[in-house]
Coordinates of N, CA and C in Angstrom, one line a residue:
M1 N -7.9 2.0 14.5 CA -6.9 1.5 15.3 C -5.7 1.3 14.6
Q2 N -4.6 1.9 15.3 CA -3.1 1.6 14.7 C -2.6 0.2 15.2
L3 N -1.5 -0.2 14.5 CA -1.0 -1.6 14.7 C -0.7 -1.7 16.1
F4 N 0.1 -0.7 16.8 CA 0.4 -0.9 18.0 C -0.4 -0.3 19.3
D5 N -1.6 -0.1 18.8 CA -2.6 -0.1 19.7 C -3.2 -1.4 20.0
L6 N -2.8 -2.4 19.2 CA -3.3 -3.9 19.4 C -2.0 -4.6 19.8
L7 N -1.0 -4.6 19.0 CA 0.2 -5.4 19.3 C 1.0 -4.7 20.4
Q8 N 1.6 -5.7 21.3 CA 2.2 -5.0 22.5 C 3.8 -5.1 22.2
C9 N 4.2 -5.4 21.0 CA 5.7 -5.3 20.7 C 6.0 -5.4 19.3
P10 N 7.2 -5.0 18.8 CA 7.5 -5.2 17.5 C 8.1 -6.5 17.4
T11 N 8.2 -7.0 16.1 CA 8.9 -8.5 15.9 C 10.5 -8.2 16.1
P12 N 11.0 -9.2 17.0 CA 12.4 -9.0 17.4 C 13.3 -9.1 16.1
G13 N 14.4 -8.4 16.2 CA 15.3 -8.4 15.1 C 15.8 -9.9 14.8
E14 N 16.0 -10.7 15.7 CA 16.5 -12.0 15.4 C 15.7 -12.8 14.6
W15 N 14.3 -12.6 14.4 CA 13.4 -13.2 13.6 C 13.6 -12.6 12.3
L16 N 13.7 -11.3 12.1 CA 13.8 -10.6 10.7 C 15.0 -11.1 10.1
D17 N 16.2 -11.2 10.9 CA 17.4 -11.8 10.4 C 17.3 -13.2 9.8
A18 N 16.5 -14.0 10.5 CA 16.4 -15.3 10.0 C 15.5 -15.5 8.8
A19 N 14.4 -14.5 8.8 CA 13.5 -14.6 7.6 C 14.3 -14.2 6.3
V20 N 15.3 -13.3 6.4 CA 15.9 -12.8 5.0 C 16.8 -14.1 4.7
R21 N 17.4 -14.9 5.6 CA 18.2 -15.9 5.3 C 17.4 -17.2 4.9
R22 N 16.2 -17.3 5.3 CA 15.5 -18.5 5.2 C 14.3 -18.4 4.5
R23 N 14.5 -17.9 3.2 CA 13.4 -17.5 2.4 C 12.5 -18.4 1.9
A24 N 13.1 -19.7 1.6 CA 12.2 -20.8 1.2 C 11.3 -21.2 2.3
E25 N 11.7 -21.3 3.6 CA 10.9 -21.7 4.8 C 9.8 -20.6 4.9
L26 N 10.2 -19.4 4.8 CA 9.4 -18.2 4.9 C 8.1 -18.3 3.9
L27 N 8.4 -18.6 2.8 CA 7.4 -18.5 1.5 C 6.5 -19.8 1.9
N28 N 7.1 -20.9 2.2 CA 6.3 -22.1 2.2 C 5.3 -21.9 3.4
D29 N 5.8 -21.3 4.6 CA 4.8 -21.2 5.6 C 3.9 -20.0 5.3
H30 N 4.3 -19.0 4.6 CA 3.5 -17.8 4.2 C 2.2 -18.5 3.4
A31 N 2.6 -19.4 2.6 CA 1.4 -20.0 1.7 C 0.6 -20.8 2.6
N32 N 1.1 -21.5 3.6 CA 0.3 -22.1 4.5 C -0.6 -21.3 5.3
C33 N 0.0 -20.2 5.7 CA -0.7 -19.1 6.6 C -2.0 -18.5 5.6
E34 N -1.8 -18.3 4.5 CA -2.8 -17.7 3.6 C -4.0 -18.7 3.5
K35 N -3.7 -20.2 3.4 CA -4.7 -21.1 3.5 C -5.5 -21.2 4.6
K36 N -4.6 -21.0 5.8 CA -5.2 -21.2 7.3 C -6.1 -19.9 7.3
A37 N -5.8 -18.9 6.9 CA -6.6 -17.6 7.1 C -7.9 -17.8 6.4
A38 N -7.8 -18.3 5.2 CA -9.1 -18.5 4.5 C -9.9 -19.5 5.2
S39 N -9.4 -20.6 5.6 CA -10.1 -21.7 6.4 C -10.7 -21.1 7.7
T40 N -9.9 -20.3 8.4 CA -10.6 -19.7 9.5 C -11.8 -18.7 9.2
A41 N -11.6 -18.0 8.1 CA -12.8 -17.1 7.7 C -14.0 -18.1 7.3
L42 N -13.8 -19.3 6.6 CA -14.8 -20.2 6.3 C -15.4 -20.7 7.5
S43 N -14.7 -21.1 8.6 CA -15.2 -21.6 9.8 C -16.2 -20.6 10.6
L44 N -15.8 -19.2 10.5 CA -16.7 -18.3 11.0 C -17.9 -18.1 10.2
L45 N -18.0 -18.4 8.9 CA -19.0 -18.3 8.2 C -20.1 -19.5 8.7
F46 N -19.5 -20.6 9.0 CA -20.4 -21.6 9.4 C -20.9 -21.3 10.9
A47 N -19.9 -20.9 11.8 CA -20.2 -20.7 13.1 C -21.3 -19.7 13.3
Y48 N -21.2 -18.5 12.5 CA -22.2 -17.4 12.8 C -23.0 -17.1 11.5
A49 N -23.5 -18.2 10.8 CA -24.2 -18.1 9.7 C -25.5 -17.3 9.7
E50 N -26.0 -17.1 10.9 CA -27.2 -16.3 11.1 C -26.8 -14.7 11.1
D51 N -25.6 -14.5 11.1 CA -25.3 -13.1 11.3 C -24.8 -12.5 9.9
R52 N -25.8 -11.6 9.3 CA -25.7 -11.2 7.8 C -24.3 -10.5 7.8
V53 N -24.1 -9.6 8.7 CA -22.9 -8.7 8.7 C -21.6 -9.5 8.6
I54 N -21.4 -10.5 9.4 CA -20.2 -11.4 9.6 C -20.2 -12.1 8.3
T55 N -21.2 -12.8 7.7 CA -21.2 -13.6 6.5 C -20.7 -12.8 5.3
E56 N -21.3 -11.6 5.3 CA -21.0 -10.7 4.0 C -19.5 -10.4 4.1
R57 N -19.0 -10.0 5.2 CA -17.7 -9.4 5.3 C -16.6 -10.4 5.4
I58 N -16.9 -11.4 5.9 CA -15.9 -12.5 6.0 C -15.9 -13.4 4.9
S59 N -17.0 -13.5 4.2 CA -16.8 -14.3 2.8 C -15.9 -13.5 1.9
R60 N -16.0 -12.2 1.8 CA -15.1 -11.5 1.0 C -13.6 -11.7 1.5
L61 N -13.5 -11.7 2.7 CA -12.1 -11.8 3.3 C -11.6 -13.4 3.0
A62 N -12.4 -14.2 3.0 CA -12.0 -15.5 2.6 C -11.5 -15.6 1.2
R63 N -12.2 -15.0 0.2 CA -11.9 -15.0 -1.1 C -10.5 -14.3 -1.3
E64 N -10.4 -13.3 -0.5 CA -9.0 -12.5 -0.7 C -8.0 -13.3 -0.2
E65 N -8.1 -14.1 0.9 CA -7.1 -14.7 1.4 C -6.7 -15.9 0.5
L66 N -7.7 -16.5 -0.2 CA -7.3 -17.5 -1.2 C -6.6 -16.9 -2.5
R67 N -6.9 -15.7 -2.8 CA -6.1 -15.0 -3.9 C -4.7 -14.7 -3.5
H68 N -4.5 -14.5 -2.2 CA -3.0 -14.3 -1.6 C -2.3 -15.6 -1.8
F69 N -3.1 -16.7 -1.3 CA -2.4 -17.9 -1.5 C -2.0 -18.3 -2.9
E70 N -2.8 -17.9 -3.8 CA -2.5 -18.2 -5.3 C -1.3 -17.3 -5.7
Q71 N -1.2 -16.1 -5.1 CA 0.0 -15.2 -5.5 C 1.2 -15.6 -5.0
V72 N 1.2 -16.2 -3.6 CA 2.3 -16.7 -3.0 C 2.9 -17.9 -3.8
Q73 N 2.1 -18.8 -4.2 CA 2.5 -19.9 -5.0 C 3.1 -19.5 -6.4
R74 N 2.5 -18.4 -7.0 CA 3.2 -17.9 -8.1 C 4.6 -17.2 -7.9
M75 N 4.7 -16.6 -6.7 CA 6.0 -16.1 -6.3 C 7.0 -17.2 -6.1
M76 N 6.7 -18.2 -5.5 CA 7.5 -19.3 -5.3 C 7.9 -20.0 -6.5
V77 N 7.1 -20.0 -7.6 CA 7.6 -20.6 -8.9 C 8.6 -19.5 -9.6
T78 N 8.1 -18.4 -9.3 CA 9.1 -17.2 -10.0 C 10.6 -17.2 -9.3
L79 N 10.4 -17.4 -8.0 CA 11.9 -17.4 -7.3 C 12.5 -18.9 -7.3
G80 N 11.9 -19.9 -7.7 CA 12.4 -21.2 -7.9 C 12.4 -21.9 -6.4
V81 N 11.3 -21.5 -5.7 CA 11.3 -22.2 -4.3 C 10.4 -23.3 -4.3
P82 N 10.9 -24.5 -4.1 CA 9.9 -25.8 -4.1 C 9.0 -25.8 -3.0
F83 N 7.8 -26.4 -3.3 CA 6.9 -26.7 -2.1 C 7.4 -27.7 -1.1
A84 N 7.2 -27.4 0.1 CA 7.6 -28.3 1.2 C 6.6 -28.4 2.2
R85 N 6.2 -29.5 2.7 CA 5.2 -29.6 3.8 C 5.9 -29.2 5.0
L86 N 5.2 -28.4 5.8 CA 5.9 -27.9 7.1 C 4.9 -28.2 8.2
K87 N 5.3 -28.5 9.4 CA 4.4 -28.6 10.6 C 4.0 -27.3 11.0
P88 N 2.8 -27.3 11.5 CA 2.4 -25.9 12.0 C 3.1 -25.2 13.0
S89 N 3.1 -23.9 13.1 CA 3.8 -23.3 14.2 C 3.0 -23.4 15.4
R90 N 3.5 -23.0 16.6 CA 2.7 -22.9 17.8 C 1.9 -21.7 17.9
Y91 N 1.9 -20.9 17.0 CA 1.4 -19.5 17.2 C 0.0 -19.5 17.4
A92 N -0.6 -19.8 16.3 CA -2.3 -19.9 16.3 C -2.7 -20.7 17.5
E93 N -2.3 -21.9 17.6 CA -2.8 -22.7 18.8 C -2.5 -22.1 20.0
G94 N -1.4 -21.5 20.2 CA -1.1 -20.6 21.5 C -2.1 -19.5 21.7
L95 N -2.4 -19.0 20.6 CA -3.6 -17.8 21.0 C -5.0 -18.6 21.3
R96 N -5.2 -19.6 20.4 CA -6.6 -20.2 20.6 C -6.8 -20.9 21.9
K97 N -5.7 -21.2 22.6 CA -6.1 -21.8 23.8 C -6.6 -21.1 24.8
H98 N -6.6 -19.8 24.5 CA -7.1 -18.7 25.6 C -8.5 -18.3 25.2
V99 N -9.0 -18.8 24.0 CA -10.4 -18.5 23.5 C -11.3 -19.1 24.4
R100 N -12.4 -18.4 24.8 CA -13.3 -19.1 25.6 C -14.3 -20.0 24.7
L101 N -14.9 -21.0 25.5 CA -15.8 -22.0 24.6 C -17.0 -21.4 24.7
D102 N -17.6 -20.8 25.4 CA -19.0 -20.4 25.5 C -19.3 -19.1 24.9
E103 N -20.5 -19.0 24.2 CA -20.9 -17.7 23.6 C -21.7 -16.8 24.7
P104 N -21.5 -15.5 24.6 CA -20.9 -14.8 23.5 C -19.4 -14.4 23.5
G105 N -18.9 -14.9 24.7 CA -17.4 -14.7 24.8 C -16.6 -15.3 23.5
R106 N -17.1 -16.5 23.1 CA -16.1 -17.1 22.1 C -16.1 -16.2 20.9
Q107 N -17.2 -15.7 20.4 CA -17.2 -15.0 19.3 C -16.2 -13.7 19.4
L108 N -16.4 -13.0 20.6 CA -15.5 -11.9 20.8 C -14.0 -12.3 20.9
D109 N -13.7 -13.4 21.5 CA -12.3 -13.9 21.5 C -11.7 -14.3 20.1
L110 N -12.5 -14.9 19.4 CA -12.2 -15.3 18.0 C -11.8 -14.0 17.0
M111 N -12.7 -13.1 17.2 CA -12.5 -11.8 16.5 C -11.2 -11.0 17.0
I112 N -10.9 -11.0 18.1 CA -9.7 -10.5 18.6 C -8.6 -11.4 18.2
C113 N -8.7 -12.5 18.2 CA -7.6 -13.5 17.8 C -7.2 -13.1 16.4
G114 N -8.2 -13.0 15.4 CA -8.1 -12.8 14.2 C -7.4 -11.4 13.9
A115 N -7.8 -10.5 14.6 CA -7.2 -9.1 14.5 C -5.7 -9.3 14.8
L116 N -5.4 -9.9 15.8 CA -4.0 -10.0 16.3 C -3.1 -10.8 15.3
I117 N -3.6 -11.8 14.8 CA -2.9 -12.6 13.8 C -2.7 -11.8 12.4
E118 N -3.7 -11.2 12.1 CA -3.5 -10.2 10.8 C -2.7 -8.9 11.1
A119 N -2.8 -8.5 12.3 CA -1.9 -7.3 12.6 C -0.5 -7.7 12.7
R120 N -0.1 -8.9 13.2 CA 1.2 -9.3 13.3 C 1.7 -9.6 11.8
S121 N 0.8 -10.2 10.9 CA 1.2 -10.2 9.5 C 1.6 -9.0 8.9
C122 N 0.7 -8.0 9.1 CA 0.9 -6.7 8.6 C 2.3 -6.2 9.0
E123 N 2.5 -6.2 10.4 CA 3.7 -5.6 10.9 C 4.9 -6.3 10.4
R124 N 4.9 -7.7 10.2 CA 6.2 -8.5 9.7 C 6.3 -8.1 8.2
F125 N 5.2 -8.1 7.4 CA 5.5 -7.7 6.0 C 6.3 -6.4 5.9
A126 N 5.7 -5.3 6.7 CA 6.3 -4.0 6.6 C 7.7 -4.0 7.1
A127 N 8.0 -4.6 8.1 CA 9.4 -4.7 8.7 C 10.2 -5.5 7.7
L128 N 9.8 -6.5 6.9 CA 10.8 -7.2 5.9 C 11.0 -6.3 4.6
V129 N 10.0 -5.6 4.4 CA 10.1 -4.9 3.0 C 11.4 -4.2 2.8
P130 N 12.0 -3.4 3.7 CA 13.4 -2.8 3.5 C 14.5 -3.7 3.4
L131 N 14.2 -5.0 3.9 CA 15.3 -6.0 4.1 C 15.4 -6.9 2.9
L132 N 14.4 -6.9 2.0 CA 14.4 -7.8 0.8 C 14.5 -7.2 -0.5
D133 N 15.0 -8.1 -1.4 CA 15.2 -7.8 -2.8 C 14.0 -7.9 -3.7
E134 N 13.9 -7.3 -4.7 CA 12.8 -7.5 -5.7 C 12.8 -8.8 -6.3
P135 N 11.7 -9.5 -6.7 CA 10.4 -9.0 -6.5 C 9.7 -9.1 -5.2
L136 N 10.2 -9.8 -4.3 CA 9.6 -10.0 -3.1 C 9.3 -8.8 -2.2
R137 N 10.2 -7.7 -2.4 CA 9.9 -6.5 -1.7 C 8.6 -6.0 -2.0
S138 N 8.5 -5.8 -3.3 CA 7.1 -5.1 -3.6 C 6.0 -6.0 -3.4
F139 N 6.0 -7.3 -3.5 CA 5.1 -8.1 -3.1 C 4.6 -8.1 -1.8
Y140 N 5.5 -8.0 -0.7 CA 5.2 -8.0 0.6 C 4.7 -6.5 1.0
E141 N 5.2 -5.5 0.3 CA 4.8 -4.2 0.6 C 3.2 -4.1 0.2
G142 N 2.8 -4.7 -0.8 CA 1.3 -4.8 -1.2 C 0.7 -5.7 -0.3
L143 N 1.0 -6.7 0.3 CA 0.5 -7.4 1.1 C 0.2 -6.9 2.6
A144 N 1.2 -5.9 2.8 CA 1.2 -5.3 4.1 C -0.2 -4.5 4.2
A145 N -0.4 -3.8 3.1 CA -1.5 -2.9 3.1 C -3.0 -3.9 3.1
A146 N -2.8 -4.9 2.5 CA -4.0 -5.8 2.6 C -4.3 -6.3 3.9
E147 N -3.1 -6.7 4.7 CA -3.2 -7.2 6.1 C -3.8 -6.2 7.0
A148 N -3.4 -4.9 6.8 CA -4.0 -3.8 7.5 C -5.5 -3.9 7.4
R149 N -6.1 -3.8 6.2 CA -7.5 -4.0 6.1 C -8.2 -5.1 6.8
H150 N -7.3 -6.3 6.9 CA -7.9 -7.4 7.5 C -7.9 -7.2 8.8
F151 N -6.8 -6.9 9.7 CA -7.0 -6.6 11.0 C -7.8 -5.6 11.4
T152 N -8.2 -4.6 10.7 CA -9.1 -3.5 10.9 C -10.6 -4.2 10.9
L153 N -10.7 -5.1 9.9 CA -12.0 -5.6 9.8 C -12.3 -6.5 11.1
Y154 N -11.4 -7.4 11.5 CA -11.5 -8.1 12.7 C -11.7 -7.2 13.9
V155 N -11.0 -6.1 14.0 CA -11.2 -5.1 15.2 C -12.6 -4.7 15.1
E156 N -13.0 -4.2 14.0 CA -14.5 -3.8 13.9 C -15.7 -4.9 14.3
L157 N -15.3 -6.2 13.9 CA -16.2 -7.2 14.3 C -16.2 -7.6 15.7
A158 N -14.9 -7.2 16.3 CA -14.8 -7.6 17.7 C -15.6 -6.4 18.6
E159 N -15.5 -5.1 17.9 CA -16.0 -4.0 18.7 C -17.6 -4.3 18.5
R160 N -18.0 -4.7 17.3 CA -19.5 -4.9 17.1 C -20.1 -6.0 18.0
A161 N -19.3 -7.0 18.2 CA -19.7 -8.1 19.1 C -19.7 -7.6 20.4
A162 N -19.1 -6.8 20.9 CA -18.9 -6.3 22.3 C -20.1 -5.4 22.6
G163 N -20.2 -4.3 21.7 CA -21.1 -3.5 21.9 C -20.7 -2.5 22.9
T164 N -21.5 -1.4 23.2 CA -21.1 -0.5 24.2 C -21.3 -1.1 25.5
E165 N -22.0 -2.0 25.8 CA -22.4 -2.6 27.1 C -21.3 -3.5 27.6
R166 N -20.5 -4.0 26.7 CA -19.3 -5.0 26.9 C -17.9 -4.3 26.5
A167 N -17.9 -3.1 26.5 CA -16.5 -2.3 26.2 C -15.4 -2.7 27.0
A168 N -15.7 -2.7 28.3 CA -14.7 -3.1 29.4 C -14.3 -4.6 29.3
E169 N -15.2 -5.5 28.8 CA -14.9 -6.8 28.6 C -13.8 -6.9 27.4
L170 N -14.3 -6.2 26.3 CA -13.4 -6.2 24.9 C -11.9 -5.8 25.6
A171 N -11.9 -4.7 26.2 CA -10.6 -4.1 26.6 C -9.7 -5.2 27.3
R172 N -10.4 -5.8 28.4 CA -9.7 -6.9 29.2 C -9.3 -8.0 28.4
R173 N -10.2 -8.6 27.4 CA -9.8 -9.7 26.5 C -8.7 -9.3 25.5
Q174 N -8.8 -8.1 25.0 CA -7.7 -7.7 24.1 C -6.6 -7.6 24.8
A175 N -6.4 -7.2 25.9 CA -5.2 -7.0 26.6 C -4.5 -8.5 27.0
L176 N -5.4 -9.2 27.5 CA -5.0 -10.7 27.8 C -4.4 -11.3 26.5
L177 N -5.3 -11.3 25.4 CA -4.8 -12.2 24.3 C -3.6 -11.5 23.6
A178 N -3.5 -10.1 23.6 CA -2.3 -9.4 23.1 C -1.1 -9.8 24.0
A179 N -1.2 -9.9 25.2 CA -0.1 -10.3 26.0 C 0.4 -11.8 25.6
A180 N -0.5 -12.8 25.4 CA -0.1 -14.1 25.0 C 0.4 -14.0 23.6
E181 N -0.1 -13.1 22.7 CA 0.7 -13.0 21.5 C 2.0 -12.4 21.6
R182 N 2.3 -11.4 22.2 CA 3.6 -10.9 22.5 C 4.6 -11.9 23.0
D183 N 4.0 -12.8 24.0 CA 5.0 -13.9 24.5 C 5.4 -14.9 23.6
L184 N 4.4 -15.2 22.7 CA 4.6 -16.2 21.5 C 5.7 -15.7 20.6
V185 N 5.7 -14.4 20.2 CA 6.6 -13.9 19.2 C 7.9 -13.3 19.8
T186 N 8.1 -13.4 21.2 CA 9.3 -12.8 21.7 C 10.1 -13.9 22.4
S187 N 9.5 -15.0 22.7 CA 10.1 -16.1 23.3 C 10.9 -17.0 22.4
P188 N 11.9 -17.9 22.9 CA 12.6 -18.6 22.0 C 11.8 -19.8 21.5
D189 N 11.9 -20.0 20.2 CA 11.1 -21.0 19.4 C 12.1 -21.9 18.7
P190 N 11.7 -23.2 18.8 CA 12.7 -24.3 18.0 C 12.2 -24.3 16.5
Q191 N 11.2 -23.6 16.1 CA 10.7 -23.6 14.6 C 11.1 -22.4 14.2
F192 N 11.3 -22.3 12.8 CA 11.0 -20.9 12.2 C 10.0 -21.0 11.2
R193 N 9.0 -20.0 11.4 CA 7.8 -20.0 10.7 C 7.4 -18.5 10.5
F194 N 6.4 -18.1 9.6 CA 6.1 -16.8 9.6 C 5.7 -16.1 10.9
H195 N 5.0 -16.8 11.7 CA 4.6 -16.2 13.0 C 5.4 -16.9 14.1
S196 N 6.5 -17.2 14.0 CA 7.3 -17.9 15.0 C 8.0 -16.8 16.0
G197 N 8.5 -17.4 17.1 CA 9.2 -16.6 18.0 C 10.6 -16.3 17.7
V198 N 11.4 -16.0 18.6 CA 12.9 -15.8 18.3 C 13.5 -17.2 18.1
P199 N 14.3 -17.3 16.9 CA 14.9 -18.6 16.7 C 15.6 -19.1 17.8
A200 N 15.3 -20.3 18.2 CA 16.2 -20.7 19.3 C 17.4 -21.3 18.8

Protein backbone atom coordinates (compact mmCIF):
# COMPACT_ATOMS: atom_id res chain seq x y z
CA MET A 1 0.00 0.00 0.00
CA GLN A 2 1.24 3.49 -0.91
CA LEU A 3 0.97 6.46 1.48
CA PHE A 4 -1.91 8.13 -0.30
CA ASP A 5 -3.83 4.90 -0.60
CA LEU A 6 -4.22 5.41 3.15
CA LEU A 7 -3.87 9.15 3.81
CA GLN A 8 -6.52 11.38 2.25
CA CYS A 9 -4.42 14.54 1.95
CA PRO A 10 -0.86 15.85 2.07
CA THR A 11 0.37 17.98 4.94
CA PRO A 12 -0.66 21.63 4.45
CA GLY A 13 2.13 23.99 3.49
CA GLU A 14 1.38 26.21 6.49
CA TRP A 15 2.38 23.40 8.83
CA LEU A 16 5.62 22.79 6.93
CA ASP A 17 6.49 26.50 7.10
CA ALA A 18 5.91 26.49 10.86
CA ALA A 19 7.98 23.32 11.31
CA VAL A 20 11.00 24.90 9.66
CA ARG A 21 10.72 27.98 11.91
CA ARG A 22 9.87 26.13 15.14
CA ARG A 23 12.57 23.48 15.17
CA ALA A 24 12.86 23.26 18.97
CA GLU A 25 9.15 22.52 19.41
CA LEU A 26 9.25 20.11 16.49
CA LEU A 27 12.12 18.08 17.98
CA ASN A 28 10.70 18.07 21.48
CA ASP A 29 7.35 16.78 20.28
CA HIS A 30 9.05 14.36 17.92
CA ALA A 31 10.81 12.85 20.94
CA ASN A 32 7.46 12.59 22.70
CA CYS A 33 5.95 10.91 19.64
CA GLU A 34 8.65 8.23 19.60
CA LYS A 35 7.98 7.48 23.27
CA LYS A 36 4.24 7.35 22.65
CA ALA A 37 4.74 5.04 19.67
CA ALA A 38 6.75 2.66 21.84
CA SER A 39 4.12 2.86 24.58
CA THR A 40 1.34 2.10 22.09
CA ALA A 41 3.24 -0.92 20.83
CA LEU A 42 3.74 -2.19 24.39
CA SER A 43 0.04 -1.74 25.16
CA LEU A 44 -0.79 -3.91 22.13
CA LEU A 45 1.57 -6.59 23.46
CA PHE A 46 -0.50 -6.76 26.63
CA ALA A 47 -3.88 -6.43 24.94
CA TYR A 48 -3.21 -9.24 22.44
CA ALA A 49 -0.70 -11.33 24.39
CA GLU A 50 -2.18 -14.59 23.07
CA ASP A 51 -1.51 -13.63 19.44
CA ARG A 52 2.01 -14.78 18.57
CA VAL A 53 2.17 -12.85 15.30
CA ILE A 54 1.24 -9.56 16.96
CA THR A 55 3.60 -10.03 19.91
CA GLU A 56 6.59 -10.96 17.75
CA ARG A 57 6.18 -8.16 15.24
CA ILE A 58 5.04 -5.45 17.63
CA SER A 59 7.81 -6.16 20.15
CA ARG A 60 10.37 -5.46 17.44
CA LEU A 61 8.51 -2.26 16.58
CA ALA A 62 8.58 -1.13 20.22
CA ARG A 63 12.35 -1.59 20.37
CA GLU A 64 12.85 0.41 17.19
CA GLU A 65 10.63 3.23 18.44
CA LEU A 66 12.73 3.48 21.60
CA ARG A 67 15.92 3.57 19.52
CA HIS A 68 14.41 6.42 17.53
CA PHE A 69 13.65 8.26 20.77
CA GLU A 70 17.29 7.92 21.77
CA GLN A 71 18.38 9.19 18.35
CA VAL A 72 16.10 12.24 18.63
CA GLN A 73 17.56 13.00 22.05
CA ARG A 74 21.08 12.85 20.62
CA MET A 75 20.04 15.13 17.74
CA MET A 76 18.63 17.63 20.22
CA VAL A 77 21.98 17.67 22.05
CA THR A 78 23.85 18.08 18.76
CA LEU A 79 21.66 21.03 17.75
CA GLY A 80 21.59 22.58 21.23
CA VAL A 81 17.84 22.15 21.63
CA PRO A 82 16.88 21.99 25.33
CA PHE A 83 14.29 19.55 26.61
CA ALA A 84 10.87 21.09 27.25
CA ARG A 85 7.70 19.48 28.50
CA LEU A 86 4.87 19.88 26.01
CA LYS A 87 1.19 19.20 26.37
CA PRO A 88 0.09 16.41 24.02
CA SER A 89 -1.56 17.35 20.76
CA ARG A 90 -5.18 16.63 19.92
CA TYR A 91 -4.16 14.25 17.12
CA ALA A 92 -3.90 10.77 18.61
CA GLU A 93 -6.83 11.32 20.96
CA GLY A 94 -8.84 12.70 18.05
CA LEU A 95 -8.28 9.44 16.21
CA ARG A 96 -8.80 7.17 19.18
CA LYS A 97 -12.21 8.60 20.02
CA HIS A 98 -13.44 6.79 16.90
CA VAL A 99 -12.00 3.42 18.01
CA ARG A 100 -14.65 0.88 18.93
CA LEU A 101 -14.59 -0.55 22.44
CA ASP A 102 -15.67 -4.12 21.72
CA GLU A 103 -13.65 -6.85 20.05
CA PRO A 104 -12.96 -7.78 17.33
CA GLY A 105 -13.69 -4.27 16.06
CA ARG A 106 -11.33 -2.66 18.54
CA GLN A 107 -8.29 -4.58 17.30
CA LEU A 108 -9.03 -3.67 13.70
CA ASP A 109 -9.48 0.02 14.53
CA LEU A 110 -6.30 0.17 16.63
CA MET A 111 -4.26 -1.27 13.78
CA ILE A 112 -5.77 1.21 11.31
CA CYS A 113 -5.01 4.09 13.69
CA GLY A 114 -1.45 2.85 14.05
CA ALA A 115 -1.11 2.75 10.28
CA LEU A 116 -2.47 6.29 9.89
CA ILE A 117 -0.20 7.77 12.56
CA GLU A 118 2.90 6.12 11.13
CA ALA A 119 1.91 7.05 7.57
CA ARG A 120 1.48 10.71 8.54
CA SER A 121 4.86 10.64 10.27
CA CYS A 122 6.43 9.19 7.12
CA GLU A 123 4.75 11.77 4.92
CA ARG A 124 5.84 14.68 7.11
CA PHE A 125 9.44 13.50 7.40
CA ALA A 126 9.63 13.19 3.62
CA ALA A 127 8.03 16.61 3.07
CA LEU A 128 10.44 18.26 5.52
CA VAL A 129 13.62 16.75 4.09
CA PRO A 130 14.09 19.26 1.23
CA LEU A 131 13.30 22.17 3.57
CA LEU A 132 15.83 21.40 6.31
CA ASP A 133 19.56 21.85 6.71
CA GLU A 134 21.99 19.15 7.73
CA PRO A 135 22.20 17.18 9.97
CA LEU A 136 18.43 17.20 10.47
CA ARG A 137 17.80 16.65 6.75
CA SER A 138 19.63 13.31 6.61
CA PHE A 139 18.21 12.25 9.97
CA TYR A 140 14.62 12.77 8.86
CA GLU A 141 15.30 11.16 5.50
CA GLY A 142 16.36 7.99 7.30
CA LEU A 143 13.37 8.11 9.62
CA ALA A 144 10.95 8.45 6.68
CA ALA A 145 12.07 5.03 5.46
CA ALA A 146 11.57 3.54 8.93
CA GLU A 147 8.09 5.04 9.26
CA ALA A 148 7.18 3.55 5.88
CA ARG A 149 8.01 0.09 7.29
CA HIS A 150 5.99 0.85 10.41
CA PHE A 151 2.83 1.94 8.63
CA THR A 152 3.11 -1.06 6.33
CA LEU A 153 3.32 -3.34 9.37
CA TYR A 154 0.14 -1.87 10.85
CA VAL A 155 -1.64 -2.17 7.50
CA GLU A 156 -0.65 -5.84 7.32
CA LEU A 157 -1.89 -6.44 10.87
CA ALA A 158 -5.19 -4.67 10.08
CA GLU A 159 -5.64 -6.83 6.98
CA ARG A 160 -4.84 -9.94 9.01
CA ALA A 161 -7.36 -8.92 11.69
CA ALA A 162 -10.05 -8.41 9.06
CA GLY A 163 -9.35 -11.48 6.97
CA THR A 164 -11.22 -12.04 3.74
CA GLU A 165 -14.58 -12.26 5.49
CA ARG A 166 -14.31 -8.70 6.89
CA ALA A 167 -12.66 -6.97 3.94
CA ALA A 168 -15.63 -4.65 3.43
CA GLU A 169 -15.57 -3.70 7.11
CA LEU A 170 -11.85 -2.94 6.85
CA ALA A 171 -12.46 -0.63 3.89
CA ARG A 172 -15.29 1.19 5.71
CA ARG A 173 -13.32 1.67 8.92
CA GLN A 174 -10.20 2.74 7.07
CA ALA A 175 -12.17 5.38 5.16
CA LEU A 176 -13.85 6.67 8.33
CA LEU A 177 -10.63 6.89 10.35
CA ALA A 178 -8.67 8.37 7.43
CA ALA A 179 -11.31 11.09 7.07
CA ALA A 180 -10.98 11.90 10.77
CA GLU A 181 -7.20 12.03 10.37
CA ARG A 182 -7.52 14.35 7.36
CA ASP A 183 -9.72 16.72 9.33
CA LEU A 184 -7.25 16.80 12.23
CA VAL A 185 -4.29 17.79 10.04
CA THR A 186 -6.11 20.30 7.81
CA SER A 187 -8.20 22.19 10.37
CA PRO A 188 -6.91 25.17 12.41
CA ASP A 189 -4.99 24.09 15.49
CA PRO A 190 -4.00 26.32 18.45
CA GLN A 191 -0.96 24.11 19.15
CA PHE A 192 2.07 23.39 17.05
CA ARG A 193 3.08 19.75 17.31
CA PHE A 194 4.53 17.08 15.05
CA HIS A 195 1.01 15.87 14.16
CA SER A 196 -0.87 19.15 14.59
CA GLY A 197 -3.18 20.80 12.12
CA VAL A 198 -2.82 24.15 10.37
CA PRO A 199 -1.29 26.65 12.83
CA ALA A 200 -4.09 28.90 14.02
